């Protein structure tokens, strides 16, 4: 047996021994506003279930050779004829069709193109004008002292190079310098100011010929 009644303007159905009443729903505008607030709150918070790339960051891969409707059908962007349209490895890098390629037109600089050491410095250089700070004090100038005083700040490969004095500037007082090499003008200016230019021996570069000669001399 079934009967339909209205409670608070909402229809409800009644059965024998069981009574079912429809849930009272809020107005539709209120429900939509609540859903939007919850959605906005969830969108602002980063969770593992809503992490994704930004819109437009990931694009679908072009399906080449799958018909004209895909945009790259037929020859798939490789053209009708020619070496680049055939199968295989194509052309080698740097090949320009038989003409002189760019890498053969450019000049080759020593120490840059071949990876040789001709373009790298052999000495740590300092000018005579930088020695005026120690002029007249009677002190001795060496590579270690220049590092400690902060005049030379060396690192890496330069930290192992010997010292060379160049002749730019003027020397105002006598100094005693210990360096591996001097330019002609630097040596003249140091001696003219009453100083001394001592040559520090540099470790000889190992060569096979020099090693063989040294070994032969020791055996005799």
PDB file of C-alpha atoms in Angstrom:
ATOM      1  CA  UNK A   1       0.000   0.000   0.000  1.00  0.00           C
ATOM      2  CA  UNK A   2       1.478   3.366  -1.049  1.00  0.00           C
ATOM      3  CA  UNK A   3       0.497   6.935  -0.309  1.00  0.00           C
ATOM      4  CA  UNK A   4       2.092  10.244  -1.234  1.00  0.00           C
ATOM      5  CA  UNK A   5       2.085  13.170   1.160  1.00  0.00           C
ATOM      6  CA  UNK A   6       3.773  16.562   1.178  1.00  0.00           C
ATOM      7  CA  UNK A   7       5.964  17.632   4.112  1.00  0.00           C
ATOM      8  CA  UNK A   8       7.309  21.193   4.075  1.00  0.00           C
ATOM      9  CA  UNK A   9       6.596  21.391   0.391  1.00  0.00           C
ATOM     10  CA  UNK A  10       8.587  18.230  -0.380  1.00  0.00           C
ATOM     11  CA  UNK A  11       6.890  15.067  -1.588  1.00  0.00           C
ATOM     12  CA  UNK A  12       7.392  11.943   0.508  1.00  0.00           C
ATOM     13  CA  UNK A  13       6.306   8.391  -0.103  1.00  0.00           C
ATOM     14  CA  UNK A  14       4.913   6.125   2.645  1.00  0.00           C
ATOM     15  CA  UNK A  15       4.758   2.360   2.550  1.00  0.00           C
ATOM     16  CA  UNK A  16       3.308  -0.143   4.966  1.00  0.00           C
ATOM     17  CA  UNK A  17       5.706  -0.355   7.897  1.00  0.00           C
ATOM     18  CA  UNK A  18       8.376   1.790   6.066  1.00  0.00           C
ATOM     19  CA  UNK A  19       8.387   5.539   5.615  1.00  0.00           C
ATOM     20  CA  UNK A  20      10.816   7.259   3.205  1.00  0.00           C
ATOM     21  CA  UNK A  21      11.066  11.000   3.203  1.00  0.00           C
ATOM     22  CA  UNK A  22      12.987  12.969   0.562  1.00  0.00           C
ATOM     23  CA  UNK A  23      15.963  14.946   1.883  1.00  0.00           C
ATOM     24  CA  UNK A  24      15.406  18.654   2.059  1.00  0.00           C
ATOM     25  CA  UNK A  25      17.836  20.242  -0.441  1.00  0.00           C
ATOM     26  CA  UNK A  26      19.160  23.815  -0.206  1.00  0.00           C
ATOM     27  CA  UNK A  27      18.544  26.203  -3.089  1.00  0.00           C
ATOM     28  CA  UNK A  28      20.502  25.465  -6.288  1.00  0.00           C
ATOM     29  CA  UNK A  29      22.477  28.739  -6.201  1.00  0.00           C
ATOM     30  CA  UNK A  30      23.734  27.951  -2.698  1.00  0.00           C
ATOM     31  CA  UNK A  31      24.775  24.435  -3.712  1.00  0.00           C
ATOM     32  CA  UNK A  32      26.713  25.773  -6.725  1.00  0.00           C
ATOM     33  CA  UNK A  33      28.502  28.391  -4.594  1.00  0.00           C
ATOM     34  CA  UNK A  34      29.562  25.757  -2.047  1.00  0.00           C
ATOM     35  CA  UNK A  35      30.865  23.449  -4.782  1.00  0.00           C
ATOM     36  CA  UNK A  36      32.845  26.299  -6.370  1.00  0.00           C
ATOM     37  CA  UNK A  37      34.419  27.281  -3.030  1.00  0.00           C
ATOM     38  CA  UNK A  38      35.452  23.682  -2.367  1.00  0.00           C
ATOM     39  CA  UNK A  39      36.844  23.330  -5.900  1.00  0.00           C
ATOM     40  CA  UNK A  40      38.830  26.553  -5.634  1.00  0.00           C
ATOM     41  CA  UNK A  41      40.207  25.529  -2.248  1.00  0.00           C
ATOM     42  CA  UNK A  42      41.295  22.151  -3.610  1.00  0.00           C
ATOM     43  CA  UNK A  43      42.814  23.756  -6.728  1.00  0.00           C
ATOM     44  CA  UNK A  44      44.979  26.109  -4.671  1.00  0.00           C
ATOM     45  CA  UNK A  45      46.473  23.329  -2.563  1.00  0.00           C
ATOM     46  CA  UNK A  46      49.157  21.156  -4.173  1.00  0.00           C
ATOM     47  CA  UNK A  47      48.590  17.475  -3.614  1.00  0.00           C
ATOM     48  CA  UNK A  48      49.934  14.327  -5.194  1.00  0.00           C
ATOM     49  CA  UNK A  49      46.661  13.784  -6.994  1.00  0.00           C
ATOM     50  CA  UNK A  50      46.586  17.235  -8.671  1.00  0.00           C
ATOM     51  CA  UNK A  51      50.242  17.605  -9.732  1.00  0.00           C
ATOM     52  CA  UNK A  52      50.462  18.029 -13.498  1.00  0.00           C
ATOM     53  CA  UNK A  53      52.452  20.019 -16.082  1.00  0.00           C
ATOM     54  CA  UNK A  54      51.268  23.494 -16.927  1.00  0.00           C
ATOM     55  CA  UNK A  55      48.781  23.867 -19.707  1.00  0.00           C
ATOM     56  CA  UNK A  56      50.578  23.867 -23.045  1.00  0.00           C
ATOM     57  CA  UNK A  57      53.866  22.506 -21.691  1.00  0.00           C
ATOM     58  CA  UNK A  58      53.261  19.002 -23.002  1.00  0.00           C
ATOM     59  CA  UNK A  59      52.168  18.577 -26.589  1.00  0.00           C
ATOM     60  CA  UNK A  60      51.278  15.411 -28.390  1.00  0.00           C
ATOM     61  CA  UNK A  61      53.927  14.033 -30.714  1.00  0.00           C
ATOM     62  CA  UNK A  62      53.261  14.572 -34.409  1.00  0.00           C
ATOM     63  CA  UNK A  63      52.320  11.272 -36.058  1.00  0.00           C
ATOM     64  CA  UNK A  64      54.314  11.446 -39.299  1.00  0.00           C
ATOM     65  CA  UNK A  65      53.473   9.290 -42.244  1.00  0.00           C
ATOM     66  CA  UNK A  66      49.997   8.371 -40.988  1.00  0.00           C
ATOM     67  CA  UNK A  67      47.938  10.005 -43.702  1.00  0.00           C
ATOM     68  CA  UNK A  68      47.250  13.533 -44.882  1.00  0.00           C
ATOM     69  CA  UNK A  69      44.765  14.143 -42.096  1.00  0.00           C
ATOM     70  CA  UNK A  70      47.585  14.008 -39.508  1.00  0.00           C
ATOM     71  CA  UNK A  71      49.386  16.934 -41.159  1.00  0.00           C
ATOM     72  CA  UNK A  72      52.558  15.002 -42.026  1.00  0.00           C
ATOM     73  CA  UNK A  73      51.259  12.332 -44.360  1.00  0.00           C
ATOM     74  CA  UNK A  74      52.724  11.118 -47.637  1.00  0.00           C
ATOM     75  CA  UNK A  75      56.459  11.850 -47.543  1.00  0.00           C
ATOM     76  CA  UNK A  76      56.368  12.701 -43.797  1.00  0.00           C
ATOM     77  CA  UNK A  77      58.287  15.955 -44.315  1.00  0.00           C
ATOM     78  CA  UNK A  78      61.244  14.361 -46.137  1.00  0.00           C
ATOM     79  CA  UNK A  79      60.298  15.528 -49.639  1.00  0.00           C
ATOM     80  CA  UNK A  80      60.011  13.594 -52.888  1.00  0.00           C
ATOM     81  CA  UNK A  81      63.615  12.917 -53.920  1.00  0.00           C
ATOM     82  CA  UNK A  82      67.164  13.515 -52.877  1.00  0.00           C
ATOM     83  CA  UNK A  83      69.772  12.045 -50.555  1.00  0.00           C
ATOM     84  CA  UNK A  84      68.007  13.257 -47.423  1.00  0.00           C
ATOM     85  CA  UNK A  85      64.788  11.490 -48.400  1.00  0.00           C
ATOM     86  CA  UNK A  86      66.432   8.056 -48.720  1.00  0.00           C
ATOM     87  CA  UNK A  87      66.929   5.583 -45.949  1.00  0.00           C
ATOM     88  CA  UNK A  88      70.337   5.306 -44.341  1.00  0.00           C
ATOM     89  CA  UNK A  89      72.677   7.539 -42.416  1.00  0.00           C
ATOM     90  CA  UNK A  90      72.403  10.586 -44.719  1.00  0.00           C
ATOM     91  CA  UNK A  91      75.338  12.987 -44.896  1.00  0.00           C
ATOM     92  CA  UNK A  92      78.154  13.310 -42.373  1.00  0.00           C
ATOM     93  CA  UNK A  93      78.397  16.345 -40.077  1.00  0.00           C
ATOM     94  CA  UNK A  94      80.171  19.283 -41.712  1.00  0.00           C
ATOM     95  CA  UNK A  95      79.558  18.148 -45.302  1.00  0.00           C
ATOM     96  CA  UNK A  96      78.392  21.003 -47.535  1.00  0.00           C
ATOM     97  CA  UNK A  97      77.750  19.219 -50.809  1.00  0.00           C
ATOM     98  CA  UNK A  98      81.331  19.147 -52.054  1.00  0.00           C
ATOM     99  CA  UNK A  99      82.292  22.791 -51.625  1.00  0.00           C
ATOM    100  CA  UNK A 100      84.975  23.820 -49.183  1.00  0.00           C
ATOM    101  CA  UNK A 101      83.318  23.483 -45.772  1.00  0.00           C
ATOM    102  CA  UNK A 102      83.415  26.193 -43.137  1.00  0.00           C
ATOM    103  CA  UNK A 103      85.748  24.338 -40.789  1.00  0.00           C
ATOM    104  CA  UNK A 104      88.382  24.266 -43.545  1.00  0.00           C
ATOM    105  CA  UNK A 105      87.953  27.941 -44.418  1.00  0.00           C
ATOM    106  CA  UNK A 106      88.596  29.209 -40.893  1.00  0.00           C
ATOM    107  CA  UNK A 107      92.217  29.789 -39.801  1.00  0.00           C
ATOM    108  CA  UNK A 108      93.649  27.398 -37.258  1.00  0.00           C
ATOM    109  CA  UNK A 109      95.250  29.112 -34.275  1.00  0.00           C
ATOM    110  CA  UNK A 110      98.048  27.410 -32.418  1.00  0.00           C
ATOM    111  CA  UNK A 111      97.032  26.214 -29.018  1.00  0.00           C
ATOM    112  CA  UNK A 112      93.302  26.549 -29.697  1.00  0.00           C
ATOM    113  CA  UNK A 113      92.346  24.285 -32.576  1.00  0.00           C
ATOM    114  CA  UNK A 114      94.635  21.364 -31.828  1.00  0.00           C
ATOM    115  CA  UNK A 115      94.455  21.377 -28.058  1.00  0.00           C
ATOM    116  CA  UNK A 116      98.211  21.997 -27.812  1.00  0.00           C
ATOM    117  CA  UNK A 117      99.898  24.054 -25.148  1.00  0.00           C
ATOM    118  CA  UNK A 118     101.218  26.824 -27.403  1.00  0.00           C
ATOM    119  CA  UNK A 119      98.377  29.165 -26.496  1.00  0.00           C
ATOM    120  CA  UNK A 120      98.752  28.718 -22.736  1.00  0.00           C
ATOM    121  CA  UNK A 121     101.012  30.962 -20.628  1.00  0.00           C
ATOM    122  CA  UNK A 122     104.314  29.576 -19.362  1.00  0.00           C
ATOM    123  CA  UNK A 123     104.827  32.137 -16.579  1.00  0.00           C
ATOM    124  CA  UNK A 124     102.974  34.177 -13.997  1.00  0.00           C
ATOM    125  CA  UNK A 125     103.832  37.752 -14.967  1.00  0.00           C
ATOM    126  CA  UNK A 126     104.131  40.935 -12.926  1.00  0.00           C
ATOM    127  CA  UNK A 127     105.407  44.365 -13.958  1.00  0.00           C
ATOM    128  CA  UNK A 128     108.174  46.451 -12.430  1.00  0.00           C
ATOM    129  CA  UNK A 129     105.725  49.163 -11.353  1.00  0.00           C
ATOM    130  CA  UNK A 130     104.021  46.638  -9.055  1.00  0.00           C
ATOM    131  CA  UNK A 131     107.277  46.194  -7.110  1.00  0.00           C
ATOM    132  CA  UNK A 132     107.389  49.814  -5.891  1.00  0.00           C
ATOM    133  CA  UNK A 133     105.452  48.776  -2.805  1.00  0.00           C
ATOM    134  CA  UNK A 134     108.562  46.918  -1.590  1.00  0.00           C
ATOM    135  CA  UNK A 135     111.166  49.360  -2.914  1.00  0.00           C
ATOM    136  CA  UNK A 136     113.588  50.787  -0.355  1.00  0.00           C
ATOM    137  CA  UNK A 137     112.700  48.326   2.386  1.00  0.00           C
ATOM    138  CA  UNK A 138     115.599  46.044   1.588  1.00  0.00           C
ATOM    139  CA  UNK A 139     113.312  43.047   1.413  1.00  0.00           C
ATOM    140  CA  UNK A 140     113.421  40.200  -1.013  1.00  0.00           C
ATOM    141  CA  UNK A 141     110.631  39.602  -3.502  1.00  0.00           C
ATOM    142  CA  UNK A 142     109.688  36.069  -4.515  1.00  0.00           C
ATOM    143  CA  UNK A 143     106.666  34.271  -5.872  1.00  0.00           C
ATOM    144  CA  UNK A 144     105.701  32.951  -2.429  1.00  0.00           C
ATOM    145  CA  UNK A 145     105.895  36.438  -0.917  1.00  0.00           C
ATOM    146  CA  UNK A 146     103.714  37.912  -3.671  1.00  0.00           C
ATOM    147  CA  UNK A 147     101.092  35.234  -3.011  1.00  0.00           C
ATOM    148  CA  UNK A 148     101.095  35.895   0.733  1.00  0.00           C
ATOM    149  CA  UNK A 149     100.790  39.665   0.271  1.00  0.00           C
ATOM    150  CA  UNK A 150      97.776  39.240  -2.030  1.00  0.00           C
ATOM    151  CA  UNK A 151      99.345  40.880  -5.069  1.00  0.00           C
ATOM    152  CA  UNK A 152      99.005  37.601  -6.930  1.00  0.00           C
ATOM    153  CA  UNK A 153      95.876  35.510  -6.467  1.00  0.00           C
ATOM    154  CA  UNK A 154      96.568  32.261  -8.276  1.00  0.00           C
ATOM    155  CA  UNK A 155      94.619  29.049  -8.567  1.00  0.00           C
ATOM    156  CA  UNK A 156      94.494  25.968 -10.730  1.00  0.00           C
ATOM    157  CA  UNK A 157      97.148  25.679 -13.415  1.00  0.00           C
ATOM    158  CA  UNK A 158      98.584  29.154 -12.714  1.00  0.00           C
ATOM    159  CA  UNK A 159      99.455  28.178  -9.167  1.00  0.00           C
ATOM    160  CA  UNK A 160     102.173  25.868 -10.515  1.00  0.00           C
ATOM    161  CA  UNK A 161     103.752  28.314 -12.967  1.00  0.00           C
ATOM    162  CA  UNK A 162     107.050  30.154 -12.310  1.00  0.00           C
ATOM    163  CA  UNK A 163     107.377  33.937 -11.987  1.00  0.00           C
ATOM    164  CA  UNK A 164     108.476  36.327 -14.724  1.00  0.00           C
ATOM    165  CA  UNK A 165     109.125  40.078 -14.301  1.00  0.00           C
ATOM    166  CA  UNK A 166     108.110  42.433 -17.106  1.00  0.00           C
ATOM    167  CA  UNK A 167     109.343  45.988 -17.672  1.00  0.00           C
ATOM    168  CA  UNK A 168     106.201  48.122 -17.722  1.00  0.00           C
ATOM    169  CA  UNK A 169     106.520  51.137 -15.415  1.00  0.00           C
ATOM    170  CA  UNK A 170     109.370  52.559 -13.366  1.00  0.00           C
ATOM    171  CA  UNK A 171     111.089  51.357 -10.188  1.00  0.00           C
ATOM    172  CA  UNK A 172     111.640  53.966  -7.483  1.00  0.00           C
ATOM    173  CA  UNK A 173     114.002  52.062  -5.160  1.00  0.00           C
ATOM    174  CA  UNK A 174     116.309  49.058  -4.863  1.00  0.00           C
ATOM    175  CA  UNK A 175     114.753  45.586  -4.511  1.00  0.00           C
ATOM    176  CA  UNK A 176     116.073  42.036  -4.554  1.00  0.00           C
ATOM    177  CA  UNK A 177     113.933  39.900  -6.817  1.00  0.00           C
ATOM    178  CA  UNK A 178     113.919  36.106  -7.159  1.00  0.00           C
ATOM    179  CA  UNK A 179     112.180  35.055 -10.375  1.00  0.00           C
ATOM    180  CA  UNK A 180     112.523  32.423 -13.055  1.00  0.00           C
ATOM    181  CA  UNK A 181     112.742  34.890 -15.941  1.00  0.00           C
ATOM    182  CA  UNK A 182     113.053  38.607 -16.686  1.00  0.00           C
ATOM    183  CA  UNK A 183     112.418  40.706 -19.730  1.00  0.00           C
ATOM    184  CA  UNK A 184     115.411  42.728 -20.937  1.00  0.00           C
ATOM    185  CA  UNK A 185     113.874  46.056 -19.892  1.00  0.00           C
ATOM    186  CA  UNK A 186     112.826  44.737 -16.477  1.00  0.00           C
ATOM    187  CA  UNK A 187     116.307  43.510 -15.669  1.00  0.00           C
ATOM    188  CA  UNK A 188     117.832  46.834 -16.722  1.00  0.00           C
ATOM    189  CA  UNK A 189     115.415  48.854 -14.567  1.00  0.00           C
ATOM    190  CA  UNK A 190     115.971  46.679 -11.483  1.00  0.00           C
ATOM    191  CA  UNK A 191     119.744  46.919 -11.752  1.00  0.00           C
ATOM    192  CA  UNK A 192     119.594  50.667 -12.541  1.00  0.00           C
ATOM    193  CA  UNK A 193     117.635  51.256  -9.325  1.00  0.00           C
ATOM    194  CA  UNK A 194     120.321  49.443  -7.307  1.00  0.00           C
ATOM    195  CA  UNK A 195     118.478  46.165  -7.010  1.00  0.00           C
ATOM    196  CA  UNK A 196     119.418  42.577  -7.769  1.00  0.00           C
ATOM    197  CA  UNK A 197     117.685  40.268 -10.227  1.00  0.00           C
ATOM    198  CA  UNK A 198     118.301  36.678  -9.176  1.00  0.00           C
ATOM    199  CA  UNK A 199     117.306  33.859 -11.537  1.00  0.00           C
ATOM    200  CA  UNK A 200     115.568  30.955  -9.840  1.00  0.00           C
ATOM    201  CA  UNK A 201     116.129  27.596 -11.556  1.00  0.00           C
ATOM    202  CA  UNK A 202     112.998  26.034 -12.979  1.00  0.00           C
ATOM    203  CA  UNK A 203     112.263  22.337 -12.951  1.00  0.00           C
ATOM    204  CA  UNK A 204     113.345  20.911 -16.272  1.00  0.00           C
ATOM    205  CA  UNK A 205     110.682  19.469 -18.496  1.00  0.00           C
ATOM    206  CA  UNK A 206     110.961  15.705 -18.831  1.00  0.00           C
ATOM    207  CA  UNK A 207     111.699  14.480 -22.341  1.00  0.00           C
ATOM    208  CA  UNK A 208     112.582  11.039 -23.558  1.00  0.00           C
ATOM    209  CA  UNK A 209     115.834  12.207 -25.172  1.00  0.00           C
ATOM    210  CA  UNK A 210     117.002  14.034 -22.050  1.00  0.00           C
ATOM    211  CA  UNK A 211     116.122  11.034 -19.892  1.00  0.00           C
ATOM    212  CA  UNK A 212     118.052   8.671 -22.158  1.00  0.00           C
ATOM    213  CA  UNK A 213     121.068  10.981 -22.143  1.00  0.00           C
ATOM    214  CA  UNK A 214     120.980  11.224 -18.357  1.00  0.00           C
ATOM    215  CA  UNK A 215     120.711   7.461 -17.975  1.00  0.00           C
ATOM    216  CA  UNK A 216     123.624   6.927 -20.376  1.00  0.00           C
ATOM    217  CA  UNK A 217     125.757   9.416 -18.435  1.00  0.00           C
ATOM    218  CA  UNK A 218     125.058   7.645 -15.153  1.00  0.00           C
ATOM    219  CA  UNK A 219     126.028   4.244 -16.518  1.00  0.00           C
ATOM    220  CA  UNK A 220     129.429   5.416 -17.777  1.00  0.00           C
TER     221      UNK A 220
END
